[in-house]
């Protein structure tokens, strides 16, 4: 009762002085609807209408099918667990989230990395496929302080730590461990009863340690040290007999500005975000050799407009992201006296540009008791890739459009039981593509024919993805009226045309069964 009273008082107060009362959202609807969640400014938590329940979930999943990239597994089975909650305590606001995932991937092709889809081109592959065991952990904490400076300001911080580890179960045996720590301190200033501005700082640290060893004796393996756009070091494999060590270490700095305007039945949010980062790639454990440097600048802008008429809510949003990347190679020689590697020259040899623009619309309808009955979401997105190598002049261009439509419906039953249904369909189609790679007479061109060109065929294929989810919430129990639920979901993505080795009708599917509890 005290928690419900506190929540009601906060809803009436809203922004502090002027804001209309709102119905407490369910956790599922809150994650979709609240535009301030898309900001990294934790101080804005204070101005959100938060769900009362926390969510804890454990599940098992299986993924398979022939529609896959050169780095994809033939099949994956795994388990996952997550726990999340928003909480107000003595005028402070907290958010905590933890997730864990463990999987067994069958017949993963070529890559020596747990996560091979990162933009850094300086990766390692070999010529074999094998099974992997992987684990991922994630922990996030957000804190928003009470107001100060005559009720005009408050501060916040967002801390996130992600770690993943993977090991291949066959020679050569990569053991790949990576971690990512991000810190985002923030502050907001209330201009008046309807307008808020926020500032956020970003700092991220990334570290990846990759070691490759062989158990079998008297065997040699080809290791390819990628440079980008189908090229690899010396255009020849490195002959691996014992082991290999590589380290990735990077830092990112940046900042963001938020603006929020609220009036009766309306809210407008604007966000601008900038990040500048790099990753140094180093080979060896004693005498270190620079394997490359990946640098990037990322620009992002978004705006969301929410309004409500009677029991119908609308939201229109637009998001734009541009990531501009440069990749530097080093020519080094080993000093015969000190054994240290010394740089003779360095140069930017490859570039990559990613552009993503997304337009979204959300329509929802409330029941008479104020709870959301259903919501409909539609998005149209344009995404492009421009990947080039300086000499030889390789290039890869892809422009695609994605159209997405989803519908969620909640059916309340007796004794606070409920049945929720989600249907989703997305079509991803090619607008334009271009690929240029010239075979070298002095090389096997292995990376181009096994990775670069097949990856282009995979990325340009038109796909139609359909997804369904059903969730059943059981009768509440205990003094806090917590609720157990069961959730089942399935997804199938199908190729709509032939593209290289991908044939029309090839598909990729995912099924998952979960049980969870909403705690109040």
PDB file of C-alpha atoms in Angstrom, residues 278-481:
ATOM      1  CA  UNK A 278      39.816   3.916 -31.387  1.00  0.00           C
ATOM      2  CA  UNK A 279      41.138   0.377 -30.916  1.00  0.00           C
ATOM      3  CA  UNK A 280      44.801  -0.617 -31.046  1.00  0.00           C
ATOM      4  CA  UNK A 281      45.503  -4.166 -32.234  1.00  0.00           C
ATOM      5  CA  UNK A 282      48.716  -5.777 -31.009  1.00  0.00           C
ATOM      6  CA  UNK A 283      50.290  -9.161 -31.787  1.00  0.00           C
ATOM      7  CA  UNK A 284      52.646 -11.090 -29.531  1.00  0.00           C
ATOM      8  CA  UNK A 285      53.287 -11.425 -25.818  1.00  0.00           C
ATOM      9  CA  UNK A 286      56.977 -10.469 -25.422  1.00  0.00           C
ATOM     10  CA  UNK A 287      58.020  -8.567 -28.548  1.00  0.00           C
ATOM     11  CA  UNK A 288      54.886  -6.670 -29.477  1.00  0.00           C
ATOM     12  CA  UNK A 289      53.946  -5.855 -33.052  1.00  0.00           C
ATOM     13  CA  UNK A 290      51.244  -3.387 -34.097  1.00  0.00           C
ATOM     14  CA  UNK A 291      48.675  -5.217 -36.227  1.00  0.00           C
ATOM     15  CA  UNK A 292      46.494  -2.176 -36.951  1.00  0.00           C
ATOM     16  CA  UNK A 293      44.479   0.697 -35.545  1.00  0.00           C
ATOM     17  CA  UNK A 294      40.722   1.060 -35.930  1.00  0.00           C
ATOM     18  CA  UNK A 295      39.371   4.586 -35.356  1.00  0.00           C
ATOM     19  CA  UNK A 296      35.849   5.939 -35.670  1.00  0.00           C
ATOM     20  CA  UNK A 297      33.581   8.932 -35.208  1.00  0.00           C
ATOM     21  CA  UNK A 298      29.896   8.339 -34.580  1.00  0.00           C
ATOM     22  CA  UNK A 299      27.117  10.891 -34.898  1.00  0.00           C
ATOM     23  CA  UNK A 300      23.556  10.289 -33.769  1.00  0.00           C
ATOM     24  CA  UNK A 301      20.403  12.384 -33.636  1.00  0.00           C
ATOM     25  CA  UNK A 302      16.868  11.408 -32.668  1.00  0.00           C
ATOM     26  CA  UNK A 303      13.529  13.036 -31.988  1.00  0.00           C
ATOM     27  CA  UNK A 304      10.232  11.650 -30.680  1.00  0.00           C
ATOM     28  CA  UNK A 305       6.853  13.344 -30.481  1.00  0.00           C
ATOM     29  CA  UNK A 306       4.162  11.844 -28.221  1.00  0.00           C
ATOM     30  CA  UNK A 307       0.579  12.984 -27.916  1.00  0.00           C
ATOM     31  CA  UNK A 308      -2.647  11.570 -26.530  1.00  0.00           C
ATOM     32  CA  UNK A 309      -6.270  12.092 -27.550  1.00  0.00           C
ATOM     33  CA  UNK A 310      -8.789  10.568 -25.154  1.00  0.00           C
ATOM     34  CA  UNK A 311      -7.610   6.939 -24.700  1.00  0.00           C
ATOM     35  CA  UNK A 312      -5.518   6.817 -27.887  1.00  0.00           C
ATOM     36  CA  UNK A 313      -1.772   7.528 -27.787  1.00  0.00           C
ATOM     37  CA  UNK A 314       0.506   8.314 -30.720  1.00  0.00           C
ATOM     38  CA  UNK A 315       4.261   8.506 -31.110  1.00  0.00           C
ATOM     39  CA  UNK A 316       6.314   9.505 -34.147  1.00  0.00           C
ATOM     40  CA  UNK A 317      10.078   9.075 -34.002  1.00  0.00           C
ATOM     41  CA  UNK A 318      13.061   9.556 -36.255  1.00  0.00           C
ATOM     42  CA  UNK A 319      16.606   8.320 -35.560  1.00  0.00           C
ATOM     43  CA  UNK A 320      19.761   8.893 -37.601  1.00  0.00           C
ATOM     44  CA  UNK A 321      23.179   7.313 -36.991  1.00  0.00           C
ATOM     45  CA  UNK A 322      26.375   7.796 -38.999  1.00  0.00           C
ATOM     46  CA  UNK A 323      29.587   5.927 -38.173  1.00  0.00           C
ATOM     47  CA  UNK A 324      32.737   6.968 -40.051  1.00  0.00           C
ATOM     48  CA  UNK A 325      35.722   4.610 -39.692  1.00  0.00           C
ATOM     49  CA  UNK A 326      39.413   4.717 -40.671  1.00  0.00           C
ATOM     50  CA  UNK A 327      41.796   1.771 -40.401  1.00  0.00           C
ATOM     51  CA  UNK A 328      45.560   2.262 -40.188  1.00  0.00           C
ATOM     52  CA  UNK A 329      48.155  -0.349 -41.124  1.00  0.00           C
ATOM     53  CA  UNK A 330      51.773  -0.390 -39.931  1.00  0.00           C
ATOM     54  CA  UNK A 331      54.897  -1.583 -41.697  1.00  0.00           C
ATOM     55  CA  UNK A 332      57.349  -2.641 -38.992  1.00  0.00           C
ATOM     56  CA  UNK A 333      60.756  -4.282 -38.822  1.00  0.00           C
ATOM     57  CA  UNK A 334      62.378  -6.014 -35.871  1.00  0.00           C
ATOM     58  CA  UNK A 335      65.460  -4.376 -34.428  1.00  0.00           C
ATOM     59  CA  UNK A 336      68.205  -7.047 -34.420  1.00  0.00           C
ATOM     60  CA  UNK A 337      69.681  -5.744 -31.172  1.00  0.00           C
ATOM     61  CA  UNK A 338      66.638  -4.991 -28.995  1.00  0.00           C
ATOM     62  CA  UNK A 339      64.284  -7.441 -30.769  1.00  0.00           C
ATOM     63  CA  UNK A 340      61.593  -4.750 -30.546  1.00  0.00           C
ATOM     64  CA  UNK A 341      59.445  -3.959 -33.573  1.00  0.00           C
ATOM     65  CA  UNK A 342      59.901  -0.456 -34.986  1.00  0.00           C
ATOM     66  CA  UNK A 343      57.477   1.321 -37.302  1.00  0.00           C
ATOM     67  CA  UNK A 344      58.881   2.267 -40.716  1.00  0.00           C
ATOM     68  CA  UNK A 345      55.672   3.901 -41.915  1.00  0.00           C
ATOM     69  CA  UNK A 346      51.938   3.796 -41.333  1.00  0.00           C
ATOM     70  CA  UNK A 347      48.956   4.719 -43.466  1.00  0.00           C
ATOM     71  CA  UNK A 348      45.159   4.619 -43.545  1.00  0.00           C
ATOM     72  CA  UNK A 349      44.472   1.759 -45.944  1.00  0.00           C
ATOM     73  CA  UNK A 350      40.764   1.052 -45.531  1.00  0.00           C
ATOM     74  CA  UNK A 351      37.646   3.006 -44.654  1.00  0.00           C
ATOM     75  CA  UNK A 352      34.079   2.115 -43.758  1.00  0.00           C
ATOM     76  CA  UNK A 353      30.942   4.228 -43.511  1.00  0.00           C
ATOM     77  CA  UNK A 354      27.667   3.049 -41.981  1.00  0.00           C
ATOM     78  CA  UNK A 355      24.475   5.081 -42.243  1.00  0.00           C
ATOM     79  CA  UNK A 356      21.175   4.180 -40.599  1.00  0.00           C
ATOM     80  CA  UNK A 357      17.998   6.277 -40.721  1.00  0.00           C
ATOM     81  CA  UNK A 358      14.809   5.077 -39.073  1.00  0.00           C
ATOM     82  CA  UNK A 359      11.263   6.451 -39.030  1.00  0.00           C
ATOM     83  CA  UNK A 360       8.780   4.918 -36.573  1.00  0.00           C
ATOM     84  CA  UNK A 361       5.139   5.275 -35.582  1.00  0.00           C
ATOM     85  CA  UNK A 362       3.456   3.835 -32.487  1.00  0.00           C
ATOM     86  CA  UNK A 363      -0.300   3.717 -31.944  1.00  0.00           C
ATOM     87  CA  UNK A 364      -1.801   2.422 -28.687  1.00  0.00           C
ATOM     88  CA  UNK A 365      -5.262   2.185 -27.159  1.00  0.00           C
ATOM     89  CA  UNK A 366      -6.166   2.186 -23.469  1.00  0.00           C
ATOM     90  CA  UNK A 367      -9.001   0.335 -21.787  1.00  0.00           C
ATOM     91  CA  UNK A 368     -11.434   2.113 -19.501  1.00  0.00           C
ATOM     92  CA  UNK A 369      -9.320   1.218 -16.464  1.00  0.00           C
ATOM     93  CA  UNK A 370      -6.374   3.128 -17.967  1.00  0.00           C
ATOM     94  CA  UNK A 371      -4.247   0.081 -18.844  1.00  0.00           C
ATOM     95  CA  UNK A 372      -3.054  -0.387 -22.439  1.00  0.00           C
ATOM     96  CA  UNK A 373      -5.227  -2.757 -24.441  1.00  0.00           C
ATOM     97  CA  UNK A 374      -3.091  -3.020 -27.590  1.00  0.00           C
ATOM     98  CA  UNK A 375      -0.359  -1.229 -29.500  1.00  0.00           C
ATOM     99  CA  UNK A 376       0.715  -1.188 -33.134  1.00  0.00           C
ATOM    100  CA  UNK A 377       4.242  -0.270 -34.262  1.00  0.00           C
ATOM    101  CA  UNK A 378       5.442   0.446 -37.784  1.00  0.00           C
ATOM    102  CA  UNK A 379       8.986   1.359 -38.869  1.00  0.00           C
ATOM    103  CA  UNK A 380      10.756   2.165 -42.107  1.00  0.00           C
ATOM    104  CA  UNK A 381      14.545   2.138 -42.058  1.00  0.00           C
ATOM    105  CA  UNK A 382      17.292   2.828 -44.566  1.00  0.00           C
ATOM    106  CA  UNK A 383      20.702   1.345 -43.863  1.00  0.00           C
ATOM    107  CA  UNK A 384      23.837   1.493 -45.968  1.00  0.00           C
ATOM    108  CA  UNK A 385      27.430   0.268 -45.951  1.00  0.00           C
ATOM    109  CA  UNK A 386      30.383   1.757 -47.848  1.00  0.00           C
ATOM    110  CA  UNK A 387      33.503  -0.378 -47.378  1.00  0.00           C
ATOM    111  CA  UNK A 388      36.690   0.429 -49.332  1.00  0.00           C
ATOM    112  CA  UNK A 389      40.364  -0.550 -49.511  1.00  0.00           C
ATOM    113  CA  UNK A 390      42.951   1.894 -50.884  1.00  0.00           C
ATOM    114  CA  UNK A 391      45.364  -0.313 -52.837  1.00  0.00           C
ATOM    115  CA  UNK A 392      44.162  -2.471 -54.493  1.00  0.00           C
ATOM    116  CA  UNK A 393      40.950  -0.472 -54.870  1.00  0.00           C
ATOM    117  CA  UNK A 394      38.475  -3.003 -53.481  1.00  0.00           C
ATOM    118  CA  UNK A 395      35.016  -1.787 -52.568  1.00  0.00           C
ATOM    119  CA  UNK A 396      31.715  -3.022 -51.183  1.00  0.00           C
ATOM    120  CA  UNK A 397      28.516  -0.962 -51.306  1.00  0.00           C
ATOM    121  CA  UNK A 398      25.128  -2.023 -49.954  1.00  0.00           C
ATOM    122  CA  UNK A 399      21.960   0.059 -49.603  1.00  0.00           C
ATOM    123  CA  UNK A 400      18.834  -1.579 -48.146  1.00  0.00           C
ATOM    124  CA  UNK A 401      15.405  -0.638 -46.836  1.00  0.00           C
ATOM    125  CA  UNK A 402      13.679  -2.431 -43.993  1.00  0.00           C
ATOM    126  CA  UNK A 403       9.910  -2.268 -43.380  1.00  0.00           C
ATOM    127  CA  UNK A 404       8.638  -3.575 -40.057  1.00  0.00           C
ATOM    128  CA  UNK A 405       5.139  -3.962 -38.595  1.00  0.00           C
ATOM    129  CA  UNK A 406       4.251  -5.415 -35.187  1.00  0.00           C
ATOM    130  CA  UNK A 407       1.047  -5.774 -33.163  1.00  0.00           C
ATOM    131  CA  UNK A 408       0.729  -6.447 -29.428  1.00  0.00           C
ATOM    132  CA  UNK A 409      -2.508  -7.294 -27.650  1.00  0.00           C
ATOM    133  CA  UNK A 410      -3.155  -7.986 -23.978  1.00  0.00           C
ATOM    134  CA  UNK A 411      -6.216 -10.002 -22.879  1.00  0.00           C
ATOM    135  CA  UNK A 412      -6.971  -9.561 -19.146  1.00  0.00           C
ATOM    136  CA  UNK A 413      -8.500 -12.607 -17.443  1.00  0.00           C
ATOM    137  CA  UNK A 414      -9.935 -13.265 -14.003  1.00  0.00           C
ATOM    138  CA  UNK A 415      -7.812 -13.155 -10.827  1.00  0.00           C
ATOM    139  CA  UNK A 416      -5.316 -10.776 -12.528  1.00  0.00           C
ATOM    140  CA  UNK A 417      -4.334 -13.440 -15.010  1.00  0.00           C
ATOM    141  CA  UNK A 418      -3.590 -12.235 -18.549  1.00  0.00           C
ATOM    142  CA  UNK A 419      -2.736 -13.486 -22.013  1.00  0.00           C
ATOM    143  CA  UNK A 420      -0.486 -11.383 -24.274  1.00  0.00           C
ATOM    144  CA  UNK A 421       0.098 -11.909 -27.986  1.00  0.00           C
ATOM    145  CA  UNK A 422       2.663 -10.340 -30.297  1.00  0.00           C
ATOM    146  CA  UNK A 423       2.814 -10.685 -34.097  1.00  0.00           C
ATOM    147  CA  UNK A 424       5.605  -9.144 -36.114  1.00  0.00           C
ATOM    148  CA  UNK A 425       6.609  -9.098 -39.776  1.00  0.00           C
ATOM    149  CA  UNK A 426       9.588  -7.412 -41.461  1.00  0.00           C
ATOM    150  CA  UNK A 427      10.767  -7.197 -45.055  1.00  0.00           C
ATOM    151  CA  UNK A 428      14.359  -6.231 -45.841  1.00  0.00           C
ATOM    152  CA  UNK A 429      15.107  -5.503 -49.496  1.00  0.00           C
ATOM    153  CA  UNK A 430      18.080  -4.344 -51.554  1.00  0.00           C
ATOM    154  CA  UNK A 431      18.100  -0.937 -53.214  1.00  0.00           C
ATOM    155  CA  UNK A 432      21.641  -0.905 -54.611  1.00  0.00           C
ATOM    156  CA  UNK A 433      24.885  -2.837 -54.296  1.00  0.00           C
ATOM    157  CA  UNK A 434      28.336  -2.869 -55.844  1.00  0.00           C
ATOM    158  CA  UNK A 435      31.308  -5.143 -55.253  1.00  0.00           C
ATOM    159  CA  UNK A 436      34.820  -4.905 -56.662  1.00  0.00           C
ATOM    160  CA  UNK A 437      37.645  -7.340 -56.040  1.00  0.00           C
ATOM    161  CA  UNK A 438      40.368  -8.385 -58.485  1.00  0.00           C
ATOM    162  CA  UNK A 439      42.043 -11.754 -57.984  1.00  0.00           C
ATOM    163  CA  UNK A 440      45.814 -11.726 -57.500  1.00  0.00           C
ATOM    164  CA  UNK A 441      47.901 -14.164 -59.488  1.00  0.00           C
ATOM    165  CA  UNK A 442      50.395 -14.568 -56.637  1.00  0.00           C
ATOM    166  CA  UNK A 443      47.773 -15.384 -53.976  1.00  0.00           C
ATOM    167  CA  UNK A 444      45.096 -17.970 -53.319  1.00  0.00           C
ATOM    168  CA  UNK A 445      42.646 -15.077 -52.609  1.00  0.00           C
ATOM    169  CA  UNK A 446      41.239 -17.258 -49.835  1.00  0.00           C
ATOM    170  CA  UNK A 447      39.716 -14.470 -47.743  1.00  0.00           C
ATOM    171  CA  UNK A 448      37.921 -12.894 -50.697  1.00  0.00           C
ATOM    172  CA  UNK A 449      36.363 -16.150 -51.907  1.00  0.00           C
ATOM    173  CA  UNK A 450      35.520 -17.581 -48.478  1.00  0.00           C
ATOM    174  CA  UNK A 451      34.548 -14.448 -46.518  1.00  0.00           C
ATOM    175  CA  UNK A 452      34.413 -11.109 -48.363  1.00  0.00           C
ATOM    176  CA  UNK A 453      32.335 -12.115 -51.401  1.00  0.00           C
ATOM    177  CA  UNK A 454      30.043 -14.621 -49.577  1.00  0.00           C
ATOM    178  CA  UNK A 455      29.445 -12.052 -46.798  1.00  0.00           C
ATOM    179  CA  UNK A 456      28.402  -9.530 -49.432  1.00  0.00           C
ATOM    180  CA  UNK A 457      25.968 -12.073 -50.936  1.00  0.00           C
ATOM    181  CA  UNK A 458      24.519 -12.699 -47.465  1.00  0.00           C
ATOM    182  CA  UNK A 459      24.124  -9.009 -46.597  1.00  0.00           C
ATOM    183  CA  UNK A 460      22.455  -8.062 -49.879  1.00  0.00           C
ATOM    184  CA  UNK A 461      19.845 -10.847 -50.001  1.00  0.00           C
ATOM    185  CA  UNK A 462      16.192  -9.835 -49.617  1.00  0.00           C
ATOM    186  CA  UNK A 463      14.618 -11.397 -46.524  1.00  0.00           C
ATOM    187  CA  UNK A 464      11.149 -11.719 -45.052  1.00  0.00           C
ATOM    188  CA  UNK A 465      11.045 -12.292 -41.293  1.00  0.00           C
ATOM    189  CA  UNK A 466       7.967 -13.335 -39.327  1.00  0.00           C
ATOM    190  CA  UNK A 467       7.789 -13.600 -35.561  1.00  0.00           C
ATOM    191  CA  UNK A 468       5.167 -14.605 -33.004  1.00  0.00           C
ATOM    192  CA  UNK A 469       5.159 -14.530 -29.207  1.00  0.00           C
ATOM    193  CA  UNK A 470       2.616 -15.610 -26.641  1.00  0.00           C
ATOM    194  CA  UNK A 471       2.806 -14.886 -22.924  1.00  0.00           C
ATOM    195  CA  UNK A 472       0.525 -16.214 -20.183  1.00  0.00           C
ATOM    196  CA  UNK A 473       0.540 -14.566 -16.754  1.00  0.00           C
ATOM    197  CA  UNK A 474      -0.674 -16.765 -13.906  1.00  0.00           C
ATOM    198  CA  UNK A 475      -2.699 -15.786 -10.877  1.00  0.00           C
ATOM    199  CA  UNK A 476      -0.883 -13.423  -8.513  1.00  0.00           C
ATOM    200  CA  UNK A 477       0.342 -14.777  -5.181  1.00  0.00           C
ATOM    201  CA  UNK A 478       1.768 -13.609  -1.851  1.00  0.00           C
ATOM    202  CA  UNK A 479       1.449 -10.317  -0.028  1.00  0.00           C
ATOM    203  CA  UNK A 480       3.087  -8.413  -2.885  1.00  0.00           C
ATOM    204  CA  UNK A 481       0.915 -10.157  -5.489  1.00  0.00           C
TER     205      UNK A 481
END
